[in-house]
Short mmCIF file of C-alpha atoms in Angstrom, two decimals:
data_model
loop_
_atom_site.label_atom_id
_atom_site.label_comp_id
_atom_site.label_asym_id
_atom_site.label_seq_id
_atom_site.Cartn_x
_atom_site.Cartn_y
_atom_site.Cartn_z
CA MET A 1 26.45 -72.03 80.97
CA LEU A 2 25.35 -70.31 77.80
CA SER A 3 21.80 -69.09 77.73
CA LEU A 4 19.73 -70.23 74.79
CA ILE A 5 18.87 -67.32 72.50
CA ILE A 6 16.20 -67.90 69.89
CA PRO A 7 16.49 -65.24 67.19
CA PRO A 8 13.35 -63.84 65.60
CA GLU A 9 12.34 -65.08 62.17
CA ARG A 10 14.27 -63.05 59.59
CA THR A 11 13.60 -62.28 55.99
CA HIS A 12 16.53 -60.57 54.29
CA PHE A 13 17.48 -57.68 56.62
CA TYR A 14 14.33 -57.11 58.68
CA SER A 15 12.41 -58.93 61.42
CA LEU A 16 8.84 -60.08 61.22
CA PRO A 17 6.73 -59.82 64.39
CA ALA A 18 5.89 -63.22 65.80
CA VAL A 19 2.25 -62.33 66.41
CA ASP A 20 -0.99 -63.83 65.18
CA HIS A 21 -2.72 -60.63 64.10
CA TRP A 22 -5.93 -62.40 63.12
CA ASN A 23 -6.74 -63.97 66.46
CA ARG A 24 -4.68 -62.22 69.13
CA LEU A 25 -6.57 -60.15 71.70
CA TYR A 26 -5.25 -56.61 71.94
CA SER A 27 -5.50 -54.05 74.73
CA LEU A 28 -5.61 -50.37 73.79
CA THR A 29 -2.98 -48.11 75.32
CA ALA A 30 -3.21 -44.37 75.93
CA PHE A 31 -0.95 -43.76 72.91
CA ASP A 32 -3.22 -45.88 70.72
CA ILE A 33 -6.26 -43.84 71.74
CA PHE A 34 -4.33 -40.60 71.16
CA ILE A 35 -3.66 -41.70 67.56
CA ILE A 36 -6.81 -43.63 66.69
CA ILE A 37 -9.41 -41.02 67.71
CA PRO A 38 -8.15 -38.21 65.40
CA TYR A 39 -7.28 -40.75 62.70
CA LEU A 40 -10.76 -42.25 62.56
CA THR A 41 -12.41 -38.84 63.01
CA ILE A 42 -10.61 -37.36 60.01
CA LEU A 43 -11.17 -40.50 57.97
CA THR A 44 -14.88 -40.40 58.77
CA ILE A 45 -15.19 -36.75 57.71
CA LEU A 46 -13.40 -37.49 54.44
CA ALA A 47 -15.68 -40.50 53.94
CA VAL A 48 -18.76 -38.29 54.38
CA TYR A 49 -17.51 -35.96 51.65
CA GLY A 50 -16.77 -39.04 49.54
CA ILE A 51 -20.34 -40.30 50.00
CA HIS A 52 -21.55 -36.86 48.93
CA ARG A 53 -19.42 -37.24 45.79
CA TYR A 54 -21.22 -40.52 45.09
CA HIS A 55 -24.50 -38.69 45.60
CA LEU A 56 -23.55 -36.09 42.99
CA VAL A 57 -22.85 -38.93 40.54
CA PHE A 58 -26.27 -40.38 41.35
CA LEU A 59 -27.96 -37.00 40.82
CA TYR A 60 -26.22 -36.58 37.48
CA LEU A 61 -27.10 -40.08 36.20
CA LYS A 62 -30.68 -39.66 37.35
CA ASN A 63 -31.16 -36.31 35.61
CA LYS A 64 -28.67 -36.38 32.72
CA ASP A 65 -31.38 -36.70 30.06
CA LYS A 66 -32.89 -33.36 31.04
CA VAL A 67 -32.12 -30.65 28.51
CA SER A 68 -32.62 -26.92 28.92
CA ALA A 69 -34.33 -25.25 25.98
CA PRO A 70 -35.12 -21.59 25.30
CA LYS A 71 -38.62 -20.64 26.37
CA ALA A 72 -38.98 -18.53 23.22
CA THR A 73 -36.92 -16.71 20.62
CA PHE A 74 -36.33 -12.98 20.85
CA ALA A 75 -38.18 -11.24 18.02
CA VAL A 76 -35.82 -8.31 18.52
CA LYS A 77 -32.37 -9.19 19.79
CA PRO A 78 -31.37 -7.50 23.07
CA ARG A 79 -28.29 -5.35 23.48
CA VAL A 80 -25.31 -7.27 24.88
CA THR A 81 -22.13 -6.00 26.51
CA VAL A 82 -19.15 -8.36 26.36
CA GLN A 83 -16.66 -7.76 29.17
CA LEU A 84 -13.07 -8.96 28.81
CA PRO A 85 -11.21 -8.58 32.13
CA VAL A 86 -7.44 -8.73 31.57
CA TYR A 87 -4.36 -8.21 33.70
CA ASN A 88 -0.90 -8.59 32.20
CA GLU A 89 -2.02 -10.88 29.38
CA LEU A 90 0.63 -9.98 26.82
CA TYR A 91 0.48 -13.28 24.94
CA VAL A 92 -3.26 -13.79 24.62
CA VAL A 93 -5.00 -10.40 24.69
CA GLU A 94 -5.00 -10.01 20.89
CA ARG A 95 -6.42 -13.50 20.42
CA LEU A 96 -9.16 -12.73 22.93
CA ILE A 97 -10.18 -9.43 21.33
CA GLU A 98 -10.15 -10.83 17.80
CA ALA A 99 -12.23 -13.87 18.79
CA THR A 100 -14.76 -11.63 20.54
CA CYS A 101 -15.06 -9.40 17.47
CA ASN A 102 -15.71 -12.51 15.37
CA ILE A 103 -18.89 -13.29 17.36
CA ARG A 104 -21.89 -13.09 15.07
CA TYR A 105 -24.34 -10.54 16.42
CA PRO A 106 -25.81 -7.28 15.09
CA ARG A 107 -23.04 -4.72 15.55
CA GLU A 108 -25.45 -2.02 16.65
CA LEU A 109 -26.48 -4.31 19.55
CA LEU A 110 -23.01 -5.44 20.59
CA GLU A 111 -20.70 -3.52 22.92
CA ILE A 112 -17.24 -4.82 23.88
CA GLN A 113 -15.33 -3.66 26.95
CA VAL A 114 -11.66 -4.56 27.42
CA LEU A 115 -11.31 -4.09 31.19
CA ASP A 116 -7.55 -3.73 31.43
CA ASP A 117 -5.74 -3.51 34.77
CA SER A 118 -2.36 -4.33 33.23
CA THR A 119 0.90 -2.88 34.49
CA ASP A 120 3.10 -4.08 31.63
CA GLY A 121 3.07 -3.85 27.84
CA THR A 122 -0.32 -5.52 27.64
CA ALA A 123 -2.07 -2.16 27.94
CA GLU A 124 -0.39 -0.82 24.79
CA VAL A 125 -1.05 -4.02 22.84
CA ALA A 126 -4.71 -4.06 23.92
CA ALA A 127 -5.20 -0.38 23.12
CA ALA A 128 -3.78 -0.84 19.60
CA CYS A 129 -5.95 -3.90 19.00
CA VAL A 130 -9.07 -2.08 20.26
CA GLU A 131 -8.37 0.89 17.99
CA LYS A 132 -7.97 -1.43 15.00
CA GLN A 133 -11.35 -3.06 15.70
CA ARG A 134 -13.02 0.29 16.31
CA GLN A 135 -11.94 1.42 12.86
CA LEU A 136 -13.61 -1.70 11.49
CA GLY A 137 -16.90 -0.53 12.96
CA PHE A 138 -17.07 -2.27 16.34
CA ASP A 139 -18.39 -0.56 19.46
CA ILE A 140 -15.34 -1.48 21.53
CA HIS A 141 -13.71 0.33 24.44
CA HIS A 142 -10.37 -0.02 26.20
CA ILE A 143 -10.97 0.79 29.88
CA HIS A 144 -7.63 0.93 31.68
CA ARG A 145 -7.48 1.39 35.46
CA SER A 146 -4.41 2.80 37.14
CA ASN A 147 -4.96 0.52 40.16
CA ARG A 148 -6.33 -3.00 40.77
CA HIS A 149 -8.83 -2.06 43.45
CA GLY A 150 -11.10 -5.06 43.91
CA PHE A 151 -9.06 -7.05 41.37
CA LYS A 152 -11.26 -8.82 38.79
CA ALA A 153 -14.48 -8.04 40.66
CA GLY A 154 -13.47 -4.38 40.81
CA ALA A 155 -12.78 -4.31 37.07
CA LEU A 156 -16.16 -5.90 36.28
CA GLU A 157 -17.92 -3.50 38.64
CA ASN A 158 -16.14 -0.53 37.08
CA GLY A 159 -17.06 -1.62 33.58
CA LEU A 160 -20.68 -2.21 34.50
CA ARG A 161 -21.11 1.47 35.37
CA SER A 162 -20.66 2.48 31.74
CA ALA A 163 -22.00 -0.68 30.08
CA SER A 164 -25.01 -0.20 27.83
CA GLY A 165 -26.07 -3.84 27.48
CA GLU A 166 -29.10 -5.47 29.03
CA PHE A 167 -27.04 -8.67 29.21
CA ILE A 168 -23.39 -9.04 30.20
CA ALA A 169 -21.22 -11.76 28.66
CA ILE A 170 -17.84 -12.38 30.32
CA PHE A 171 -14.73 -14.07 28.93
CA ASP A 172 -11.37 -14.42 30.65
CA ALA A 173 -8.19 -13.91 28.65
CA ASP A 174 -7.54 -17.63 28.09
CA PHE A 175 -10.90 -18.23 26.38
CA ILE A 176 -11.81 -18.22 22.69
CA PRO A 177 -15.57 -17.69 22.29
CA ALA A 178 -17.02 -19.31 19.17
CA PRO A 179 -18.63 -17.08 16.50
CA ASN A 180 -22.06 -18.55 17.30
CA PHE A 181 -21.81 -18.11 21.10
CA LEU A 182 -24.40 -15.34 21.45
CA GLU A 183 -26.68 -16.86 18.83
CA ASP A 184 -26.75 -20.09 20.83
CA VAL A 185 -27.17 -18.59 24.30
CA VAL A 186 -29.06 -15.29 24.24
CA ASP A 187 -32.53 -16.75 23.58
CA TYR A 188 -32.42 -18.62 26.90
CA PHE A 189 -33.00 -15.24 28.52
CA SER A 190 -36.44 -15.05 26.90
CA ASP A 191 -37.51 -16.50 30.25
CA SER A 192 -37.61 -13.39 32.44
CA GLU A 193 -36.70 -15.45 35.53
CA VAL A 194 -33.31 -16.53 34.12
CA GLY A 195 -30.50 -14.50 35.64
CA MET A 196 -27.40 -16.35 34.36
CA VAL A 197 -26.48 -18.94 31.75
CA GLN A 198 -23.20 -20.89 32.00
CA VAL A 199 -21.71 -23.07 29.25
CA ARG A 200 -19.16 -25.88 29.54
CA TRP A 201 -15.45 -25.22 29.27
CA GLY A 202 -13.46 -26.91 26.52
CA HIS A 203 -9.68 -27.40 26.34
CA ILE A 204 -7.53 -26.00 23.54
CA ASN A 205 -4.32 -27.67 24.68
CA ARG A 206 -5.54 -30.86 26.37
CA ASP A 207 -2.88 -32.97 24.60
CA TYR A 208 0.06 -30.66 25.35
CA SER A 209 1.41 -32.64 28.31
CA PHE A 210 0.53 -35.19 30.95
CA LEU A 211 -0.29 -32.33 33.31
CA THR A 212 -2.79 -30.74 30.92
CA GLN A 213 -4.42 -34.15 30.37
CA VAL A 214 -4.96 -34.49 34.12
CA GLU A 215 -6.22 -30.90 34.41
CA SER A 216 -8.77 -31.52 31.66
CA VAL A 217 -10.11 -34.58 33.47
CA ILE A 218 -10.45 -32.55 36.68
CA LEU A 219 -12.40 -29.78 34.91
CA ASP A 220 -14.54 -32.26 32.99
CA GLY A 221 -15.60 -33.81 36.29
CA HIS A 222 -16.58 -30.41 37.63
CA PHE A 223 -18.58 -29.38 34.58
CA VAL A 224 -20.25 -32.74 33.88
CA ILE A 225 -20.97 -34.22 37.30
CA GLU A 226 -21.04 -31.24 39.65
CA HIS A 227 -22.78 -28.70 37.43
CA GLY A 228 -24.97 -31.31 35.77
CA GLY A 229 -25.95 -33.00 39.03
CA ARG A 230 -26.66 -29.76 40.86
CA HIS A 231 -28.46 -27.87 38.12
CA PHE A 232 -30.71 -30.58 36.75
CA SER A 233 -31.71 -31.74 40.25
CA GLY A 234 -32.85 -28.26 41.27
CA ARG A 235 -29.89 -27.31 43.46
CA PHE A 236 -27.74 -24.17 43.31
CA PHE A 237 -24.65 -24.11 41.10
CA ASN A 238 -22.20 -21.32 40.37
CA PHE A 239 -21.11 -19.12 37.51
CA ASN A 240 -17.49 -20.01 36.73
CA GLY A 241 -16.25 -16.46 36.20
CA THR A 242 -16.14 -16.79 32.42
CA ALA A 243 -17.93 -18.32 29.42
CA GLY A 244 -21.36 -17.23 30.62
CA ILE A 245 -23.90 -14.45 30.34
CA TRP A 246 -25.61 -12.50 33.12
CA ARG A 247 -28.81 -10.52 33.07
CA ARG A 248 -27.66 -7.12 34.25
CA THR A 249 -30.65 -6.79 36.57
CA ALA A 250 -29.67 -10.04 38.31
CA ILE A 251 -26.21 -8.66 39.08
CA GLU A 252 -27.58 -5.40 40.42
CA THR A 253 -30.42 -6.82 42.52
CA ALA A 254 -28.07 -9.38 44.09
CA GLY A 255 -25.79 -6.62 45.37
CA GLY A 256 -23.35 -6.37 42.47
CA TRP A 257 -19.79 -7.60 42.20
CA GLN A 258 -18.11 -7.75 45.61
CA HIS A 259 -14.41 -8.31 46.19
CA ASP A 260 -14.22 -9.59 49.76
CA THR A 261 -13.60 -13.15 48.48
CA LEU A 262 -11.30 -14.56 45.79
CA THR A 263 -14.22 -16.31 44.10
CA GLU A 264 -16.40 -13.32 43.30
CA ASP A 265 -18.24 -15.47 40.74
CA THR A 266 -19.44 -18.04 43.30
CA ASP A 267 -20.25 -15.31 45.82
CA LEU A 268 -22.50 -13.44 43.36
CA SER A 269 -24.01 -16.70 42.10
CA TYR A 270 -25.29 -17.71 45.52
CA ARG A 271 -26.56 -14.24 46.32
CA ALA A 272 -28.45 -14.08 43.03
CA GLN A 273 -30.01 -17.53 43.40
CA MET A 274 -30.99 -16.76 46.99
CA GLY A 275 -32.74 -13.71 45.55
CA GLY A 276 -34.88 -15.93 43.34
CA TRP A 277 -33.02 -15.78 40.03
CA LYS A 278 -32.95 -18.95 37.94
CA PHE A 279 -29.60 -20.22 36.62
CA LEU A 280 -29.18 -22.41 33.55
CA TYR A 281 -26.30 -24.71 32.62
CA LEU A 282 -25.83 -25.69 28.98
CA PRO A 283 -23.40 -28.66 28.78
CA HIS A 284 -23.96 -29.05 25.04
CA ILE A 285 -22.42 -25.63 24.33
CA VAL A 286 -18.65 -25.55 24.75
CA CYS A 287 -16.32 -22.56 25.02
CA PRO A 288 -12.65 -23.59 24.55
CA ALA A 289 -9.93 -22.31 26.86
CA GLU A 290 -6.22 -22.70 27.51
CA LEU A 291 -5.13 -24.95 30.38
CA PRO A 292 -2.17 -23.99 32.59
CA VAL A 293 0.93 -25.77 31.28
CA GLU A 294 3.27 -25.01 34.19
CA MET A 295 3.00 -26.57 37.63
CA ASN A 296 3.32 -23.43 39.77
CA SER A 297 0.62 -21.65 37.75
CA PHE A 298 -1.69 -24.66 38.11
CA LYS A 299 -1.12 -24.79 41.88
CA SER A 300 -1.71 -21.05 42.19
CA GLN A 301 -5.01 -21.34 40.33
CA GLN A 302 -6.22 -24.24 42.47
CA ALA A 303 -5.18 -22.48 45.69
CA ARG A 304 -7.09 -19.34 44.70
CA TRP A 305 -10.24 -21.35 44.05
CA ALA A 306 -9.83 -23.30 47.31
CA LYS A 307 -9.36 -20.16 49.40
CA GLY A 308 -12.17 -18.31 47.65
CA LEU A 309 -14.74 -21.04 48.24
CA ILE A 310 -13.94 -21.18 51.96
CA GLN A 311 -14.20 -17.38 52.13
CA THR A 312 -17.59 -17.60 50.41
CA ALA A 313 -18.67 -20.29 52.86
CA ILE A 314 -17.77 -18.10 55.83
CA LYS A 315 -19.58 -15.16 54.25
CA LEU A 316 -22.77 -16.82 52.99
CA LEU A 317 -23.34 -20.19 54.67
CA PRO A 318 -24.87 -18.76 57.86
CA ARG A 319 -27.32 -16.79 55.73
CA ILE A 320 -28.08 -19.82 53.55
CA LEU A 321 -28.65 -22.17 56.49
CA LYS A 322 -30.96 -19.67 58.24
CA SER A 323 -33.00 -19.03 55.08
CA ASN A 324 -36.26 -20.66 53.98
CA LEU A 325 -34.55 -22.48 51.13
CA PRO A 326 -35.35 -26.18 50.68
CA LEU A 327 -33.25 -28.55 52.75
CA LYS A 328 -31.67 -30.17 49.68
CA ILE A 329 -30.32 -26.78 48.56
CA LYS A 330 -28.92 -26.01 52.01
CA VAL A 331 -27.21 -29.41 52.26
CA GLU A 332 -25.68 -29.15 48.79
CA ALA A 333 -24.53 -25.58 49.43
CA PHE A 334 -22.80 -26.75 52.60
CA PHE A 335 -20.91 -29.55 50.86
CA HIS A 336 -20.09 -27.39 47.83
CA LEU A 337 -18.69 -24.43 49.74
CA THR A 338 -16.83 -26.42 52.42
CA ALA A 339 -15.42 -29.22 50.23
CA ASN A 340 -11.89 -27.80 50.30
CA ILE A 341 -11.64 -28.36 54.03
CA ALA A 342 -10.61 -31.85 52.93
CA TYR A 343 -7.13 -30.55 52.04
CA PRO A 344 -5.90 -29.64 55.56
CA LEU A 345 -7.60 -32.80 56.81
CA MET A 346 -5.60 -34.76 54.25
CA ILE A 347 -2.37 -33.20 55.52
CA ALA A 348 -3.28 -34.07 59.12
CA LEU A 349 -4.14 -37.60 58.02
CA SER A 350 -0.80 -37.86 56.23
CA PHE A 351 1.11 -37.27 59.46
CA LEU A 352 -1.14 -39.66 61.36
CA LEU A 353 -0.98 -42.45 58.81
CA LEU A 354 2.27 -44.11 59.89
CA PRO A 355 1.52 -44.24 63.65
CA ALA A 356 -2.07 -45.22 62.86
CA MET A 357 -0.85 -48.02 60.62
CA ILE A 358 1.41 -49.30 63.40
CA VAL A 359 -1.42 -49.19 65.94
CA ARG A 360 -3.99 -50.77 63.62
CA PHE A 361 -1.55 -53.46 62.56
CA ASN A 362 -0.93 -54.41 66.18
CA GLN A 363 -4.68 -54.47 66.83
CA GLY A 364 -5.20 -56.97 64.04
CA TRP A 365 -6.24 -57.24 60.42
CA PHE A 366 -9.91 -57.78 61.17
CA GLN A 367 -10.42 -54.28 62.59
CA MET A 368 -8.64 -52.77 59.61
CA LEU A 369 -10.88 -54.67 57.20
CA TYR A 370 -14.25 -53.81 58.72
CA ILE A 371 -13.50 -50.24 59.89
CA ASP A 372 -10.62 -48.69 57.96
CA LEU A 373 -11.22 -50.25 54.55
CA PRO A 374 -14.86 -49.04 54.13
CA LEU A 375 -13.88 -45.52 55.21
CA TRP A 376 -10.95 -45.42 52.80
CA LEU A 377 -13.11 -46.73 49.95
CA ALA A 378 -15.79 -44.13 50.63
CA SER A 379 -13.29 -41.29 50.65
CA THR A 380 -11.06 -42.37 47.75
CA ALA A 381 -12.91 -44.71 45.39
CA SER A 382 -15.57 -42.04 44.95
CA VAL A 383 -12.94 -39.85 43.27
CA SER A 384 -12.18 -42.37 40.52
CA THR A 385 -15.91 -43.08 40.04
CA PHE A 386 -16.64 -39.37 39.79
CA TYR A 387 -14.12 -38.71 37.03
CA LEU A 388 -14.64 -42.02 35.23
CA ILE A 389 -18.32 -41.25 34.70
CA ALA A 390 -17.49 -37.76 33.43
CA GLN A 391 -15.04 -39.12 30.85
CA LYS A 392 -17.50 -41.80 29.78
CA GLU A 393 -20.19 -39.18 29.21
CA LEU A 394 -17.98 -36.90 27.10
CA TYR A 395 -15.66 -39.03 25.01
CA PRO A 396 -16.14 -42.15 22.88
CA ASP A 397 -12.54 -43.17 23.66
CA TRP A 398 -13.07 -42.83 27.39
CA ARG A 399 -11.43 -46.20 28.12
CA VAL A 400 -8.12 -44.83 26.85
CA ARG A 401 -8.40 -41.99 29.35
CA LEU A 402 -8.71 -44.32 32.34
CA LYS A 403 -4.92 -44.40 32.56
CA TYR A 404 -5.02 -40.85 33.91
CA LEU A 405 -7.22 -41.68 36.91
CA PRO A 406 -4.52 -43.01 39.29
CA PHE A 407 -2.30 -40.06 38.44
CA LEU A 408 -5.24 -37.69 38.89
CA MET A 409 -5.70 -39.03 42.42
CA SER A 410 -1.99 -38.49 43.07
CA VAL A 411 -2.21 -34.91 41.79
CA GLY A 412 -5.20 -34.28 44.06
CA ILE A 413 -3.19 -35.54 47.02
CA GLY A 414 -0.16 -33.48 45.95
CA LEU A 415 -2.28 -30.32 45.81
CA SER A 416 -3.14 -30.71 49.49
CA VAL A 417 -0.03 -28.78 50.62
CA SER A 418 -0.63 -25.55 48.69
CA ASN A 419 -4.41 -25.80 48.98
CA SER A 420 -4.21 -26.42 52.73
CA LYS A 421 -2.22 -23.21 53.11
CA ALA A 422 -4.91 -21.37 51.14
CA VAL A 423 -7.76 -22.89 53.18
CA MET A 424 -6.09 -22.07 56.51
CA GLU A 425 -5.54 -18.47 55.38
CA ALA A 426 -9.26 -18.24 54.61
CA LEU A 427 -10.23 -19.70 57.98
CA LEU A 428 -7.87 -17.31 59.79
CA GLY A 429 -9.13 -14.31 57.85
CA ILE A 430 -5.79 -13.65 56.13
CA LYS A 431 -6.39 -11.60 52.99
CA SER A 432 -4.36 -11.98 49.80
CA SER A 433 -4.34 -10.51 46.33
CA PHE A 434 -6.07 -12.06 43.33
CA LYS A 435 -3.23 -13.99 41.68
CA ARG A 436 -4.14 -14.50 38.06
CA THR A 437 -3.17 -17.67 36.26
CA PRO A 438 -0.48 -16.88 33.65
CA LYS A 439 -1.38 -17.64 30.04
CA TYR A 440 1.22 -18.23 27.35
CA ARG A 441 -0.86 -18.92 24.21
CA ILE A 442 -0.02 -22.61 24.24
CA GLU A 443 -2.27 -24.20 21.63
CA THR A 444 -0.18 -27.06 20.16
CA LYS A 445 2.67 -29.27 21.32
CA ALA A 446 5.06 -27.15 19.26
CA ASP A 447 4.38 -24.06 21.40
CA ARG A 448 6.81 -23.18 24.21
CA TRP A 449 6.32 -21.31 27.46
CA VAL A 450 9.67 -21.57 29.27
CA THR A 451 11.17 -18.36 27.83
CA LYS A 452 8.09 -16.27 28.52
CA LYS A 453 7.45 -14.18 31.61
CA TYR A 454 4.75 -14.28 34.31
CA LEU A 455 5.96 -17.53 35.92
CA ARG A 456 4.97 -18.01 39.57
CA ARG A 457 7.65 -18.33 42.26
CA THR A 458 7.90 -21.66 44.04
CA GLY A 459 8.56 -20.57 47.63
CA VAL A 460 9.22 -23.28 50.22
CA LEU A 461 6.12 -25.40 49.59
CA PRO A 462 7.87 -27.73 47.10
CA LEU A 463 10.37 -28.66 49.82
CA LEU A 464 7.50 -29.61 52.12
CA GLU A 465 5.93 -31.62 49.30
CA LEU A 466 9.19 -33.50 48.73
CA SER A 467 9.51 -34.12 52.48
CA LEU A 468 6.03 -35.64 52.52
CA GLY A 469 6.95 -37.76 49.51
CA LEU A 470 9.97 -39.11 51.44
CA TYR A 471 7.83 -39.65 54.54
CA PHE A 472 5.36 -41.77 52.59
CA ALA A 473 8.19 -43.71 51.02
CA LEU A 474 9.09 -44.72 54.58
CA VAL A 475 5.44 -45.62 55.21
CA VAL A 476 5.51 -47.84 52.12
CA PHE A 477 8.69 -49.46 53.42
CA TYR A 478 7.03 -50.12 56.78
CA ALA A 479 4.01 -51.67 55.06
CA PHE A 480 6.29 -53.89 52.99
CA VAL A 481 8.34 -54.98 55.99
CA ASN A 482 5.19 -55.98 57.87
CA GLN A 483 3.67 -57.72 54.85
CA ASN A 484 0.84 -55.20 54.66
CA TYR A 485 0.88 -55.52 50.89
CA PRO A 486 -2.72 -54.47 50.10
CA THR A 487 -2.03 -50.92 51.37
CA ILE A 488 1.06 -50.35 49.22
CA PRO A 489 -0.68 -49.33 45.94
CA PHE A 490 -2.76 -46.79 47.84
CA LEU A 491 0.26 -45.43 49.74
CA MET A 492 2.14 -45.07 46.45
CA LEU A 493 -0.46 -42.49 45.39
CA PHE A 494 0.86 -40.29 48.21
CA VAL A 495 4.49 -40.91 47.28
CA VAL A 496 3.91 -40.10 43.61
CA GLY A 497 1.61 -37.14 44.29
CA PHE A 498 3.81 -35.25 46.73
CA THR A 499 7.05 -36.07 44.91
CA TYR A 500 5.68 -35.12 41.50
CA MET A 501 4.31 -31.80 42.76
CA GLY A 502 7.54 -30.86 44.49
CA LEU A 503 9.89 -31.91 41.69
CA MET A 504 7.87 -30.36 38.87
CA SER A 505 7.47 -27.07 40.76
CA ILE A 506 11.23 -26.80 41.22
CA PHE A 507 12.05 -28.09 37.73
CA HIS A 508 9.70 -25.69 35.93
CA MET A 509 10.99 -22.71 37.88
CA THR A 510 14.65 -23.69 37.41
CA LEU A 511 14.21 -24.38 33.69
CA HIS A 512 12.41 -21.08 33.22
CA ARG A 513 15.09 -19.05 35.01
CA TRP A 514 17.90 -20.76 33.10
CA LEU A 515 16.38 -20.28 29.65
CA ARG A 516 15.21 -16.74 30.39
CA GLY A 517 18.76 -15.99 31.54
CA LEU A 518 20.14 -17.27 28.23
#
């Protein structure tokens, strides 16, 4: 006698589970607990950082009408030293020096230092440009070091020894200070308590590519929401390494430039503010700069910042938390300096997501809706809110720019591989050199970078990024098979982010090598 076999319900080539996931009672297994505890723990931590991001938006909106104004106007202008730290900047060093010499300020009160650690032809180009400007009457010096001891911090420290200015303005090689920069900023130091003034970064080549559009949105969020929210609510914020002016006394009393972290600017900023110096942020003054146009350079820049902030957290957070600073400053310093811990957590969550989805699906939709969904919204929706508000505050056509937000979230996810490596190196105490971001003098869409040198090597990270992209494609397939349709748009952010990062890293390097070879 033939046994009766009832096949499962089939749709195309896969089977649907014959389970009522809304009403079925479910018993946890040991495997479920092994997956769910780390999954929900990581998701909760990311949600806390997401709630903090919402809080920064709140602080900005609450205080955005506050405007810093000079306490007085200097009757006699102070002497200013402009420091230009460069390292192998063959394509932009002339532009930098010429723009600096175009700054309107009494020549007898302006000193310019080109702090050159270059090991290629940049040194000769810079020296010739400096000599040309000296013959035109500028007090300008080419200070070339034979070694990179201390990297950028070491160059700034070395230049400070011979600097004659009471105030120190700093511009990286990719910046173009406006002629009225010093006229607009110097008078803010008429308040003797002000130790540093930072202006907002602009973007010369925002429209060059989709990547530069996304980068500009990321930086706008930092300068509008983070700096604005922190500064105008009375919390600490940091000098960004360029496009700002320091009172020399503030640098010296805070312990000077130190090179035990890759973010010497943030390190000095916190030490100076802990010492009682007041910092000012001027969002209405903009200093334009060149955005990285090549994926590996962009990833290298972000990894350096991520590692440096964690190094600064390890170095200064214990001192900050033990100090007599107000609680709101301590809390904000903690979230600011440790924010990049989210990247290795995101990688861990990525590997947990598929088994967690299987477990949560078997437990039922209701648990996913009242536990998982709020945590995911807190950790992810805050990102789009953060950057949306920044674009709305800066640009009349902000609605047009909303199309970049989903891709921005994908890029943030894609960065988690390289940034996680950087964060783990910081946590393990692994030192690395200061890897500058290559600049190619890309100002318009007609400019090209692929035949120029300085390109970063890809290494094996792009292969890991592509592997994660494939993994999440399988997760999307699982969600589709099990009719978990609401999760698919979110999961596609992971697929796009990891795949885009991996492919563009390999493509840019391959294209560069091929054209350079020709």
